Tab-separated table of C-alpha atoms and ligand atoms in Angstrom:
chain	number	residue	atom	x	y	z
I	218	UNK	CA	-0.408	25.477	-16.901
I	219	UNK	CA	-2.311	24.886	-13.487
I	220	UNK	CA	-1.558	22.200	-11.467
I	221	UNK	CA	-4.477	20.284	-10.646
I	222	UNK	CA	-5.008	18.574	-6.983
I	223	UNK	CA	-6.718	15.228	-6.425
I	224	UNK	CA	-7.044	12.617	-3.374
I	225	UNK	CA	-5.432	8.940	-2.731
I	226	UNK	CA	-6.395	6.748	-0.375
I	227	UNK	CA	-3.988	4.368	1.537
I	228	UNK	CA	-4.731	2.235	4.395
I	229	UNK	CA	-2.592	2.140	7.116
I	230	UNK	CA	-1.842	-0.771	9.606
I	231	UNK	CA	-1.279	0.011	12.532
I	232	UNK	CA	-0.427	-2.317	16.158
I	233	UNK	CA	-3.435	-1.757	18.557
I	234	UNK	CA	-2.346	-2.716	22.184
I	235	UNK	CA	-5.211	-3.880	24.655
I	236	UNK	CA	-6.307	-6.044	27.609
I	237	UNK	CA	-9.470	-6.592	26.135
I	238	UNK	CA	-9.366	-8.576	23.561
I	239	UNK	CA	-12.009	-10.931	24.563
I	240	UNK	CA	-14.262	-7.435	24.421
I	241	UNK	CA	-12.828	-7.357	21.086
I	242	UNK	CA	-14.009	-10.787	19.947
I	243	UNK	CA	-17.610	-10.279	21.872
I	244	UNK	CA	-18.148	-6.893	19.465
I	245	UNK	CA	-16.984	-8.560	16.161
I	246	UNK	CA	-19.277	-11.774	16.750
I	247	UNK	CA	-21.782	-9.171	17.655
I	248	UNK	CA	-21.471	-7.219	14.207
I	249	UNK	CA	-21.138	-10.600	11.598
I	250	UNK	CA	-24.361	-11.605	13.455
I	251	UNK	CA	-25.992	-8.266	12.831
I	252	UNK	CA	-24.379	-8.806	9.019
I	253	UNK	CA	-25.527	-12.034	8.542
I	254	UNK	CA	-29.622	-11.090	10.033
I	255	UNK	CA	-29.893	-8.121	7.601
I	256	UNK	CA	-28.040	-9.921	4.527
I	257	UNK	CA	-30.888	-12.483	4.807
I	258	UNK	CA	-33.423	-9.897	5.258
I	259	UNK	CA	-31.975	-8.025	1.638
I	260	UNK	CA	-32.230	-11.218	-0.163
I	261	UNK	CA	-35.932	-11.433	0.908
I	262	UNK	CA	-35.946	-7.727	-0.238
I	263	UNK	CA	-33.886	-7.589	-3.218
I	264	UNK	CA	-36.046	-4.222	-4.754
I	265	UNK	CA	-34.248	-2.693	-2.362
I	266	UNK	CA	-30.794	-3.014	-4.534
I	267	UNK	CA	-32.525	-0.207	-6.602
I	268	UNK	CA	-31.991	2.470	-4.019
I	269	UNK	CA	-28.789	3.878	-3.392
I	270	UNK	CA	-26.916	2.519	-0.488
I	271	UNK	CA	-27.849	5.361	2.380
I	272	UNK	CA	-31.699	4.510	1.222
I	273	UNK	CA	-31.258	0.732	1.254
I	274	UNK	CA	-29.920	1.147	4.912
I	275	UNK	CA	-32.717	2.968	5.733
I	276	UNK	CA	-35.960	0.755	4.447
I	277	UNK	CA	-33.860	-2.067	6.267
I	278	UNK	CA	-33.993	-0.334	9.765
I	279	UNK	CA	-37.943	0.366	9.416
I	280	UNK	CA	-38.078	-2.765	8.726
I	281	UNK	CA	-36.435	-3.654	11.405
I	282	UNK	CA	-36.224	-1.180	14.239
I	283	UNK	CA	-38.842	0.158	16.567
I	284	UNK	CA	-40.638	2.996	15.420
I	285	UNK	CA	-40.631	6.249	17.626
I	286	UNK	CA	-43.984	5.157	18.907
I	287	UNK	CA	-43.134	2.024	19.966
I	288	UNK	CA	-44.107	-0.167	17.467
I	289	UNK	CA	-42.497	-3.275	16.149
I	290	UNK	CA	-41.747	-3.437	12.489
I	291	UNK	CA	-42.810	-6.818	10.508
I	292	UNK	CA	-39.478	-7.779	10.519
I	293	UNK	CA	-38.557	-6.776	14.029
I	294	UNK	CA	-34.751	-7.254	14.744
I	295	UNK	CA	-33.670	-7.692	19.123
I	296	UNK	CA	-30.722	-6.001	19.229
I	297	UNK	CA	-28.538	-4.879	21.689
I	298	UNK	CA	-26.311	-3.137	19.207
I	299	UNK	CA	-25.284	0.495	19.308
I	300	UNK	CA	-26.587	2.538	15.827
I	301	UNK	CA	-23.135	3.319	14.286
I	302	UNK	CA	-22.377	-0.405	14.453
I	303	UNK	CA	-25.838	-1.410	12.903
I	304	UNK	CA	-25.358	0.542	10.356
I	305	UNK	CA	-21.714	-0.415	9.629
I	306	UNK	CA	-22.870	-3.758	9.745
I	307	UNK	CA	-25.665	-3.206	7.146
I	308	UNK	CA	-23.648	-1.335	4.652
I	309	UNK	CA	-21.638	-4.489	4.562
I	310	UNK	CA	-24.558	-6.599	4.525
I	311	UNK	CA	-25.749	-3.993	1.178
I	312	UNK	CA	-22.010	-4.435	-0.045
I	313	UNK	CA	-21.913	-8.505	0.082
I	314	UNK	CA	-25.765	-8.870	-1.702
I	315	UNK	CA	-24.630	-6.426	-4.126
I	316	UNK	CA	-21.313	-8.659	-4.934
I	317	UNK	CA	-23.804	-11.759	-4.631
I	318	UNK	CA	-26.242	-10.451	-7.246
I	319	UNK	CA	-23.555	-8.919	-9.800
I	320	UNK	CA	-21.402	-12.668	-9.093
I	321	UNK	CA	-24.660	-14.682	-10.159
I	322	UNK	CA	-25.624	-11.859	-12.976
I	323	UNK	CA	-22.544	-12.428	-14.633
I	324	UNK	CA	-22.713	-16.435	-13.996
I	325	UNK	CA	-25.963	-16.203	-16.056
I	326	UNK	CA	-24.984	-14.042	-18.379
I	327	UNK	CA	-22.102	-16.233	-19.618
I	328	UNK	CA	-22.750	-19.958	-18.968
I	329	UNK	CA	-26.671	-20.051	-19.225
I	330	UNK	CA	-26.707	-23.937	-19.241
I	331	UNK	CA	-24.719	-24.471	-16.303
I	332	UNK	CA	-25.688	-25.179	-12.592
I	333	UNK	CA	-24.972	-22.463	-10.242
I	334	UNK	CA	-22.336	-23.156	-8.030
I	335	UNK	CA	-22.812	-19.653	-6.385
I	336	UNK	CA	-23.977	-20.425	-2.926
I	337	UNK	CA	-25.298	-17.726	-0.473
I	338	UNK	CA	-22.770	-17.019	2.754
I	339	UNK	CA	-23.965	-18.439	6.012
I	340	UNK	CA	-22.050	-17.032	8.048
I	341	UNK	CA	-19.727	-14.059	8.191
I	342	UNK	CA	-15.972	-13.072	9.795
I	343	UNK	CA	-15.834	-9.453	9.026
I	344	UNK	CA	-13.478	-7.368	10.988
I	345	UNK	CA	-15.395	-4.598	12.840
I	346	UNK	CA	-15.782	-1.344	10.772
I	347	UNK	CA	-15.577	1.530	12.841
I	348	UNK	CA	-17.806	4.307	12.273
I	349	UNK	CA	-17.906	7.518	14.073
I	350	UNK	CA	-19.961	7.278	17.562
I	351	UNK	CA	-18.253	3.831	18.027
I	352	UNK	CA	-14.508	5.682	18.272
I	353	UNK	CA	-13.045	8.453	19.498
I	354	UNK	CA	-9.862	10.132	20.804
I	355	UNK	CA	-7.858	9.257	17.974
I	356	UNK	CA	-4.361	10.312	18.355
I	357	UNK	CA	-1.285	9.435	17.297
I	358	UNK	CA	-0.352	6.564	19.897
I	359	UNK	CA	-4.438	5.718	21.356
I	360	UNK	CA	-8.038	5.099	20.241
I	361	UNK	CA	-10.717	4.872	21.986
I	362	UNK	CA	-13.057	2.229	21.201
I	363	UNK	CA	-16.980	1.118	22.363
I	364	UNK	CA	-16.812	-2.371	22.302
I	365	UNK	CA	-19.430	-5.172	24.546
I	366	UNK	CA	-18.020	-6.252	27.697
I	367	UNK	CA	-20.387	-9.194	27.879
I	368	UNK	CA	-22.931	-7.003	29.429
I	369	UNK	CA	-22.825	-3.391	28.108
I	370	UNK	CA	-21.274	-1.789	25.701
I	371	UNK	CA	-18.746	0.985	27.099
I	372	UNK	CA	-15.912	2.725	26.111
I	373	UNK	CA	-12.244	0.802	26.543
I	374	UNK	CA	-8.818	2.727	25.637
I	375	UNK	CA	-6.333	1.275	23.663
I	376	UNK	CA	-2.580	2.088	22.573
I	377	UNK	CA	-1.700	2.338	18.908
I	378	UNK	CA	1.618	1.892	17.499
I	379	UNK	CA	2.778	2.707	13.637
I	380	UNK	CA	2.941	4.818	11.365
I	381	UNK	CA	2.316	8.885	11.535
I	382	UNK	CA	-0.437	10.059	10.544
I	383	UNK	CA	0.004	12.988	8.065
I	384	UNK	CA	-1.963	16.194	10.202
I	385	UNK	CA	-3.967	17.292	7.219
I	386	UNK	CA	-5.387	13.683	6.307
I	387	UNK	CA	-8.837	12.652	6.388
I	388	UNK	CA	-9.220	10.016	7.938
I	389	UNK	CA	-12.113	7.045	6.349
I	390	UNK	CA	-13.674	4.446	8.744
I	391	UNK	CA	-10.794	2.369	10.989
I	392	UNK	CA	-11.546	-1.718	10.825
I	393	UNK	CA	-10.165	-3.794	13.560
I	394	UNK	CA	-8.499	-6.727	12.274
I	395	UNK	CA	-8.218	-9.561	14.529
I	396	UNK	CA	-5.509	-12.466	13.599
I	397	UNK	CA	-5.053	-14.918	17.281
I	398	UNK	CA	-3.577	-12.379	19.467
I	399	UNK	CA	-2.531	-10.348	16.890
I	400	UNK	CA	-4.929	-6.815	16.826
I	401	UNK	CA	-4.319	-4.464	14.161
I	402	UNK	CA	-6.483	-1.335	13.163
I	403	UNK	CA	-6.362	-0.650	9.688
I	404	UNK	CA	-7.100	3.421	9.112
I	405	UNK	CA	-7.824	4.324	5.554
I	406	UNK	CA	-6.652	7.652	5.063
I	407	UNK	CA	-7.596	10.492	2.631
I	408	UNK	CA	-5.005	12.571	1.379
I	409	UNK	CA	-4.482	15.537	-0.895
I	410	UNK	CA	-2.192	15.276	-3.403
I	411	UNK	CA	-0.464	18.274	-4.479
I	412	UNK	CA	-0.649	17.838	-8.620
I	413	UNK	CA	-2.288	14.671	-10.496
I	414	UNK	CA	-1.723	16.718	-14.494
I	415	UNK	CA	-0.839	13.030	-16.151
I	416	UNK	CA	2.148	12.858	-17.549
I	417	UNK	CA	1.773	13.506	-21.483
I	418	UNK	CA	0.145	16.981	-19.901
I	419	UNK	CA	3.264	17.917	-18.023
I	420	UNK	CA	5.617	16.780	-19.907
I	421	UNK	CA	4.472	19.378	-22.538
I	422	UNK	CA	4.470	21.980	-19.866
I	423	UNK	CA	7.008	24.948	-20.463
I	424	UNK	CA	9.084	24.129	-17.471
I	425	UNK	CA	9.517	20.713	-16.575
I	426	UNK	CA	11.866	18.386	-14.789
I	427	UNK	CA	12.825	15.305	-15.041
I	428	UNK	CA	14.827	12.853	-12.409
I	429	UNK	CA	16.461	9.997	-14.390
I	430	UNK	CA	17.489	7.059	-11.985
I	431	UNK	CA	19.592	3.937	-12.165
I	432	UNK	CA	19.723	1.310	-9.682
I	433	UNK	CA	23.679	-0.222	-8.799
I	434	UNK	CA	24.722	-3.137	-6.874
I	435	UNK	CA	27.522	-0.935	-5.546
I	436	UNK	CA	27.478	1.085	-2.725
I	437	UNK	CA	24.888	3.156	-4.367
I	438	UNK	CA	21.645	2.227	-4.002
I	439	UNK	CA	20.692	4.312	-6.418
I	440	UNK	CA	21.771	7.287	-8.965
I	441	UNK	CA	19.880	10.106	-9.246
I	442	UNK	CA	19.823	13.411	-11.953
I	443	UNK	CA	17.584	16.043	-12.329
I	444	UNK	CA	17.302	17.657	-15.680
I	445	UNK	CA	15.469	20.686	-17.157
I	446	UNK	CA	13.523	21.243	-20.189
I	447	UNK	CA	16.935	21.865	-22.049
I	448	UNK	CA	18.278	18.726	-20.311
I	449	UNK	CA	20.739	20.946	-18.392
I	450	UNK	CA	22.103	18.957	-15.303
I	451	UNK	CA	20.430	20.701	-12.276
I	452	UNK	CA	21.654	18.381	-9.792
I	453	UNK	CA	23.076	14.910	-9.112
I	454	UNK	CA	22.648	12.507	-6.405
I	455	UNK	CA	23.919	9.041	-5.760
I	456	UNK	CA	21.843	7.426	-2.883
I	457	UNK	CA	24.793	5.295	-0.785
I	458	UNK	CA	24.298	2.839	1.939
I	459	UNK	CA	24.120	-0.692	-0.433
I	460	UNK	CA	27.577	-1.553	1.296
I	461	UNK	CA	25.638	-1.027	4.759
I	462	UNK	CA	23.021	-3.022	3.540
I	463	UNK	CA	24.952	-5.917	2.348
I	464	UNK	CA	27.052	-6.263	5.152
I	465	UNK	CA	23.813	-6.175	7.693
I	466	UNK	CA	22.145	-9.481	5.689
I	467	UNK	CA	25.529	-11.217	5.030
I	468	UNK	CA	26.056	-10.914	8.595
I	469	UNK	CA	22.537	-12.883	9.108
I	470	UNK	CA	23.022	-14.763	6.129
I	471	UNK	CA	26.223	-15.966	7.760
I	472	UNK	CA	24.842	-17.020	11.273
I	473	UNK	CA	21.956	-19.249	9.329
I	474	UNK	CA	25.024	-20.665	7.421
I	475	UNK	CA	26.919	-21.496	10.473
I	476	UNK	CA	23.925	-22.611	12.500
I	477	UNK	CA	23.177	-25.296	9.946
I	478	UNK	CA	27.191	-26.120	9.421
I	479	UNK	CA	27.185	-26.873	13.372
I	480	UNK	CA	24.242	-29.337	12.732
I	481	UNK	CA	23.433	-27.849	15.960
I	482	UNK	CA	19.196	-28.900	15.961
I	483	UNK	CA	17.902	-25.181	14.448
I	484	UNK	CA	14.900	-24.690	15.682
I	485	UNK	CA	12.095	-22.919	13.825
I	486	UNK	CA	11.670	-20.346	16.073
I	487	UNK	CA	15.380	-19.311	15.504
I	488	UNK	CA	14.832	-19.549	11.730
I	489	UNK	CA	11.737	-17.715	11.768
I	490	UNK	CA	13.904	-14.847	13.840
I	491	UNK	CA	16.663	-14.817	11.655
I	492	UNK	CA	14.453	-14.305	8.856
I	493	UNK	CA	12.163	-11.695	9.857
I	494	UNK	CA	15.379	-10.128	11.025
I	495	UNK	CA	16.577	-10.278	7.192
I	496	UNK	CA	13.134	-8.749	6.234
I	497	UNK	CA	13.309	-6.168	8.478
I	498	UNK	CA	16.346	-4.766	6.991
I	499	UNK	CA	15.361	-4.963	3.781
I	500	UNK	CA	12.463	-2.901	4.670
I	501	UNK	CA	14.187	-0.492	6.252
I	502	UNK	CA	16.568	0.003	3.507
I	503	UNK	CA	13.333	0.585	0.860
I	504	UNK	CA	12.003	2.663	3.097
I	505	UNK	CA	15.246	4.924	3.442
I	506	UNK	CA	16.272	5.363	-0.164
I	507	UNK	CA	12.818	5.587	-1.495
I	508	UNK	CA	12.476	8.425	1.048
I	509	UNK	CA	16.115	9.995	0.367
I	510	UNK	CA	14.874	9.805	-3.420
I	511	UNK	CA	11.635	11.453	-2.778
I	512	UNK	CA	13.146	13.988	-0.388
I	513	UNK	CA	16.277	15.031	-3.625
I	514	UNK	CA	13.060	15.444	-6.067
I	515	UNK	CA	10.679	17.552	-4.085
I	516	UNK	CA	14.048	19.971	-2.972
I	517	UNK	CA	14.857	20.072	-7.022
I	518	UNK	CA	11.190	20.344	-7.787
I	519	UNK	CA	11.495	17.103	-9.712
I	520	UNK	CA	7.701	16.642	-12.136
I	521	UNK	CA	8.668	13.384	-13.430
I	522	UNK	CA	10.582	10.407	-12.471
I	523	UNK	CA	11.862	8.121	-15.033
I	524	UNK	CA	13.427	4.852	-14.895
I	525	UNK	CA	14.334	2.002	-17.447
I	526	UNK	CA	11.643	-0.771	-17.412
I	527	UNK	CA	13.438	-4.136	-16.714
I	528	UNK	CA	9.747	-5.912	-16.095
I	529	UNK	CA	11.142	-6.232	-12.517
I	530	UNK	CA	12.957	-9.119	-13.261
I	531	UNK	CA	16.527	-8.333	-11.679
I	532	UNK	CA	17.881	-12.093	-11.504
I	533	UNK	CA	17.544	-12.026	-15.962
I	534	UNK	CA	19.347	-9.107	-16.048
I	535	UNK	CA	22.089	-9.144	-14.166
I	536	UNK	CA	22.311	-13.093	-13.720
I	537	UNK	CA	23.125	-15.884	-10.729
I	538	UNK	CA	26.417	-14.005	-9.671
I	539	UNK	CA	24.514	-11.512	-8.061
I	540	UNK	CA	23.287	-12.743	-4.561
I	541	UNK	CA	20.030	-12.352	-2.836
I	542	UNK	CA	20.272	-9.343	-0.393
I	543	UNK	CA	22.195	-7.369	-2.616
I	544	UNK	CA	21.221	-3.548	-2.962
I	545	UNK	CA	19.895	-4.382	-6.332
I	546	UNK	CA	17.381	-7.213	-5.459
I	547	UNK	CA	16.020	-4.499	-3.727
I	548	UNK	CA	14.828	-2.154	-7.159
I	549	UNK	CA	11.702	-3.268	-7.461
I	550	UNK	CA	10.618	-2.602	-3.980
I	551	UNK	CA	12.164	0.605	-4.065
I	552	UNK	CA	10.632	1.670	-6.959
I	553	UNK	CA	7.361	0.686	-5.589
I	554	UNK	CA	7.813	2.486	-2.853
I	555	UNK	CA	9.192	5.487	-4.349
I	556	UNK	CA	6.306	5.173	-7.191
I	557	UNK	CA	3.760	5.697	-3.876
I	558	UNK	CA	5.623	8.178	-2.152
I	559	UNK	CA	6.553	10.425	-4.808
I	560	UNK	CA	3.252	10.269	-6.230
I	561	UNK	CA	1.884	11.223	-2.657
I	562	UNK	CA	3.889	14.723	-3.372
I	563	UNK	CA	2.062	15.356	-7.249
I	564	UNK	CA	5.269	13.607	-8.518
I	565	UNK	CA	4.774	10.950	-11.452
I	566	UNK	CA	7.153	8.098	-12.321
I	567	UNK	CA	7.130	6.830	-15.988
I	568	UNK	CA	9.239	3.367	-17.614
I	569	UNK	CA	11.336	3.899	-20.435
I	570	UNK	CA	13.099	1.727	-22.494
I	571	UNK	CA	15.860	0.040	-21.070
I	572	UNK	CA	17.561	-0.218	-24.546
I	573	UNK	CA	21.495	1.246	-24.593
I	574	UNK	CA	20.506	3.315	-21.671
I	575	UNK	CA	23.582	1.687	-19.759
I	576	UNK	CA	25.704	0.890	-22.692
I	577	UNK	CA	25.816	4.080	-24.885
I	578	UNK	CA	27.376	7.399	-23.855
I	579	UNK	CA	24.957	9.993	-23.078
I	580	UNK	CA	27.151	12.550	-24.947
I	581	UNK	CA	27.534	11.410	-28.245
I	582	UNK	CA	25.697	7.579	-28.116
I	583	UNK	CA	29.318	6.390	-28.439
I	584	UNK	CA	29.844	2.842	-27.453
I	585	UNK	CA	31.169	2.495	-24.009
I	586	UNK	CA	33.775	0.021	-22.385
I	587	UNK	CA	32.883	-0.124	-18.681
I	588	UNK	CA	35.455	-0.193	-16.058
I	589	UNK	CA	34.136	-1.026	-12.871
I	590	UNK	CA	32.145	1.734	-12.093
I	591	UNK	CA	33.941	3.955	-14.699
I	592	UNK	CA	33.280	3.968	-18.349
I	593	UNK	CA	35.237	5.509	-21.470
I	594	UNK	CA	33.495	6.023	-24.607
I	595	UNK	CA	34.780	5.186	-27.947
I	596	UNK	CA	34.881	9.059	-28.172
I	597	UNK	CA	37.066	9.671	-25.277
I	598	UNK	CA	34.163	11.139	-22.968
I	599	UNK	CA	34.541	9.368	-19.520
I	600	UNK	CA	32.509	9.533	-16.357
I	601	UNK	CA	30.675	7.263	-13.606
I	602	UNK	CA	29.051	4.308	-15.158
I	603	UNK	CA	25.729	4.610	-13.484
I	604	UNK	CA	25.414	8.231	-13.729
I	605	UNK	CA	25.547	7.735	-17.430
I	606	UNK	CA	22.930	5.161	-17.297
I	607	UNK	CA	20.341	7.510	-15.361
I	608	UNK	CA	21.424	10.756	-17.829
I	609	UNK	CA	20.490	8.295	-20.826
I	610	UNK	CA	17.290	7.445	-19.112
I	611	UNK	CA	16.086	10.923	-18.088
I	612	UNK	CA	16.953	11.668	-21.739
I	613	UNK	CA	14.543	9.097	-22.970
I	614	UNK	CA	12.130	9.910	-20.799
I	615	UNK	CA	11.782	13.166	-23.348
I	616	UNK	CA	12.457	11.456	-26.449
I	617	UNK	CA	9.285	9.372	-24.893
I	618	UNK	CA	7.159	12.368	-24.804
I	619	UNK	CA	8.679	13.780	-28.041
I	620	UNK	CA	10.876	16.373	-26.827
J	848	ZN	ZN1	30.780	9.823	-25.796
């Protein structure tokens, strides 16, 4: 069977660094006034909402612009505004009548005797879409950016810090999102994704492969197997570092401990640090295994991922005794993460049944008696605890598809 490509989109946030952020604030006032002018103008104009979006955008600049000639238009707009920023700004305008006017529809379609509550926006904060012509130079650490000095519009530089940008992505209109000082430019980005055959397809495919994974509180993060059609073992992988991780929060976790113990006066700042500090690592640990996972499927040409479905609740499962911080409160990130990632590489992750998978042998669906992270069956076969558990659940993950 043929693979099939497709496209995702993800936005990425990324730190823009400049000195004009004043510049900044002029060109976004600028654009939620140009919104707010041409979202008044559709409402006077609603036929327009016929027309596709490109032709809405046009009727709205006749009515609005100068004509080639010279001439002003009946509903003649002053605007010191460049084009690409117009237009950005009316597509939103289009975007927020078209909301208003399936909102109201849908108001009157279900509660006829009511009173409308749905009141029409006055006023708009939008962050700045950027369409071509109003960026440029876009590299990995700067952008280039026209934005209104307070008496022209020119071109300003700017540093950008965060993540790569994948060479062979398209990348969508960037928005500048303002928050106090804070400037971020979020870059929607088109990519191609190798295979998007759903999974009932490929899992009837002559070859397939399947990575069964359970998630430990031990020093492994997570445990990893890769099995073939037959459900021969092609390779094994247990994903260390939860020891790492433990120790790097308890550390933390310690010094907030001791801090209040002291009764020394903790300030908020201090807290906040100490907690963004905890966050940090957290996210640097989901980051790392659900890469080290993604990275052991694509080498062993992994189609399907399959793990037990807990419904993300950790705490029910395995109870109060296991503390916050703990590799395993961080399974549901990771699998979020790794559910992104690996489908970013045509990979597709499917639930099964958490049912016996830990507590039946995957030899002979013995009973097991666990030792630590040991277990013996009631038929003498004997292995790693977890590595059972993710055999049983790459084994269901068949039986799910009927193989
Ligand atoms: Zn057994």
């Amino acid at each position: 069977m043929q693979s099939k490509s497709g496209f995702y989109t993800t936005t990425y946030k990324i730190r823009l660094y400049t000195n004009h952020l004043n510049y900044i604030k002029n060109t976004e006032v600028i654009y939620n006034e140009t919104i707010i002018k041409y979202y008044n103008l559709l409402f006077d104009n609603l036929k327009f909402l016929n027309l596709s979006n490109q032709n809405c955008l046009r009727e709205l600049e006749k009515l609005t612009i100068k004509s080639k000639t010279g001439e002003k238009p009946k509903d003649y707009i002053e605007q010191d505004i460049p084009m690409y920023l117009r237009r950005a700004a009316i597509n939103q305008a289009i975007g927020y009548v078209r909301s208003y006017q399936t909102a109201l529809n849908n108001h009157l379609n279900e509660e006829k005797k009511t009173i409308c509550t749905l009141n029409k926006a006055k006023i708009f904060h939008s962050p700045v879409v950027l369409y071509k012509g109003m960026y440029k130079d876009l590299y990995g650490d700067s952008i280039t950016i026209k934005l209104f000095d307070g008496e022209s519009w020119r071109w300003f530089p700017a540093k950008i810090k965060g993540r790569k940008i994948n060479e062979n992505a398209e990348i969508l209109s960037p928005s500048i999102v303002v928050k106090k000082d804070l400037v971020m430019l979020h870059l929607p980005v088109k990519e191609e994704i190798e295979d998007v055959t759903p999974i009932k397809e490929r899992m009837q495919q002559e070859h397939i492969r399947v990575c069964g994974i359970s998630f430990s509180n031990t020093d492994s993060f997570a445990i990893c197997v890769v099995l073939d059609e037959n459900k021969n073992i092609i390779k094994a992988k247990f994903i260390k570092g939860g020891n790492e991780y433990r120790n790097a929060t308890h550390t933390i976790l310690a010094k907030i401990k001791k801090h209040k113990q002291d009764g020394q006066k903790f300030s908020q700042r201090d807290h906040k640090h100490y907690w963004e500090k905890l966050n940090n690592i957290s996210d640097y640990y989901t980051h790392r295994v659900s890469k080290e996972i993604v990275d052991f499927c694509i080498k062993n040409q992994v189609d399907v991922i399959s793990i037990a479905d807990m419904e993300e609740d950790v705490s029910k499962h395995f109870g109060k005794k296991v503390g916050k911080y703990s590799p395993i409160y961080l399974r549901k990130r990771i699998i979020s993460y790794l559910q992104y990632k690996a489908f970013k590489q045509g990979i597709l992750m499917t639930k099964v049944r958490r049912n016996y998978t830990a507590s039946k042998c995957y030899i002979c669906r013995g009973e097991l008696k666990r030792n630590g992270s040991k277990y013996t069956c009631e038929n003498g076969h004997q292995g790693d605890y977890f590595f059972n558990s993710a055999m049983n659940i790459a084994i269901m993950c068949f039986k799910k598809f009927g193989k």
